[in-house]
XYZ file of C-alpha atoms in Angstrom:
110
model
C 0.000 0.000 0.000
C 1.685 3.461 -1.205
C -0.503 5.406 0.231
C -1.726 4.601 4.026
C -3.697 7.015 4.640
C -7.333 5.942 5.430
C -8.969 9.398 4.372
C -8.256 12.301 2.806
C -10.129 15.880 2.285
C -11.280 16.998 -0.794
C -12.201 20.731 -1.662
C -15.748 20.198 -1.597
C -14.853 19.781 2.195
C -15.902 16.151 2.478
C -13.336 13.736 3.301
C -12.954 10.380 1.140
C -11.589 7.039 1.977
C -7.992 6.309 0.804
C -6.049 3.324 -0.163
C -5.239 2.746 3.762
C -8.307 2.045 4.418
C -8.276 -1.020 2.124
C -5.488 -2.080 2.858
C -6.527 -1.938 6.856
C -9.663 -3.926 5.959
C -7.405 -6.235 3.570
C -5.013 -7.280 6.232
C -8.238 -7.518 9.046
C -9.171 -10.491 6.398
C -6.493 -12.470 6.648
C -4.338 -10.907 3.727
C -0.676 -9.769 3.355
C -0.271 -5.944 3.408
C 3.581 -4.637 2.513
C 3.384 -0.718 3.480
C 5.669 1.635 1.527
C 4.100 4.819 2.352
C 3.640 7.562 5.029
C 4.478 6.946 8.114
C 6.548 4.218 7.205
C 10.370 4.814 6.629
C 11.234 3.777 2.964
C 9.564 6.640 1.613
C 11.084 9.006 3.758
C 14.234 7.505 2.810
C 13.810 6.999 -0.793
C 12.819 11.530 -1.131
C 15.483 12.175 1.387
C 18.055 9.926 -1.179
C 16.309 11.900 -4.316
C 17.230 15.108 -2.845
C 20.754 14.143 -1.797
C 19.699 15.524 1.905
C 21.959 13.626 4.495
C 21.361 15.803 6.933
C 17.253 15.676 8.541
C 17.443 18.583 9.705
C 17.491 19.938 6.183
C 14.009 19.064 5.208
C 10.656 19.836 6.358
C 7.499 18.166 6.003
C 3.534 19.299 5.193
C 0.891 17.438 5.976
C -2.610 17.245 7.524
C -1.955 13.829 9.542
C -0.407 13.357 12.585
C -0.581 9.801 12.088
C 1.244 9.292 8.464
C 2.516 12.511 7.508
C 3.906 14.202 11.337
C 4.557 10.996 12.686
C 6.730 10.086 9.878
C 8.714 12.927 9.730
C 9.148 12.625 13.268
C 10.591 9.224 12.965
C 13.344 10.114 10.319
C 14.109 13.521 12.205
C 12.937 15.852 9.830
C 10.839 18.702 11.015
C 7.165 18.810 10.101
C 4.226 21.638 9.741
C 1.104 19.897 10.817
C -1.760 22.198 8.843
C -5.069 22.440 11.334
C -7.223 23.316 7.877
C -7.053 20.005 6.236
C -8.314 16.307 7.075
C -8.815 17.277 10.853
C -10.379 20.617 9.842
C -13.709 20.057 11.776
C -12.403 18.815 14.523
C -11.650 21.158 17.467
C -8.316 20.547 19.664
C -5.926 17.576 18.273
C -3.980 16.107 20.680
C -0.490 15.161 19.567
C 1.120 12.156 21.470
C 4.984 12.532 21.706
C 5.490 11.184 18.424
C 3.386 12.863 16.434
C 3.866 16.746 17.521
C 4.051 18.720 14.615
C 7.621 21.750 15.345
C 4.879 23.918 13.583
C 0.990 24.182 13.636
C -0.626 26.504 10.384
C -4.251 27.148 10.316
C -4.075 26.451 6.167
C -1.648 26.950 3.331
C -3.191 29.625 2.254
């Protein structure tokens, strides 16, 4: 599964279900799941190898989900902007456990 995440917001303001969920309900059946994407390392290794970044500190990551996109970053060392406006939008206060707090917190992109 490239893509773990089990939802993500569209700009209608809905949020759909993502491959991640599939693959959740997949392996809940009995079948083999390999995970390449967010949180898991390889793909934080594989953009920090396209980049030619050794150093962590050097990059920064966006996202919307403290569970694939800050916790990831968190477990490579990079630093990580966790933006309120996106999948978690509607929901009032996130709590971040240890290893997913964002070093930054946006309201949007925009």
């Amino acid at each position: 599964c490239s893509n773990p995440d089990i939802a993500s917001p569209r700009a209608d303001g809905q949020n759909v279900m993502s491959p991640g969920a599939l693959a959740q309900d997949y392996a809940a059946a009995g079948g083999d799941v390999i995970y390449y994407g967010k949180p898991h390392q390889p793909i934080f290794e594989s953009v920090a190898a396209a980049f030619h970044t050794p150093k962590p500190s050097r990059i920064l990551m966006v996202g919307d989900s403290p569970d694939h996109d800050i916790e990831g970053a968190n477990g490579v060392g990079w630093h990580s902007v966790f933006i309120r406006g996106g999948l978690y939008a509607d929901n009032g206060q996130i709590h971040f456990p240890d290893v997913q707090k964002p070093t930054y917190i946006l309201p949007t992109l925009r």
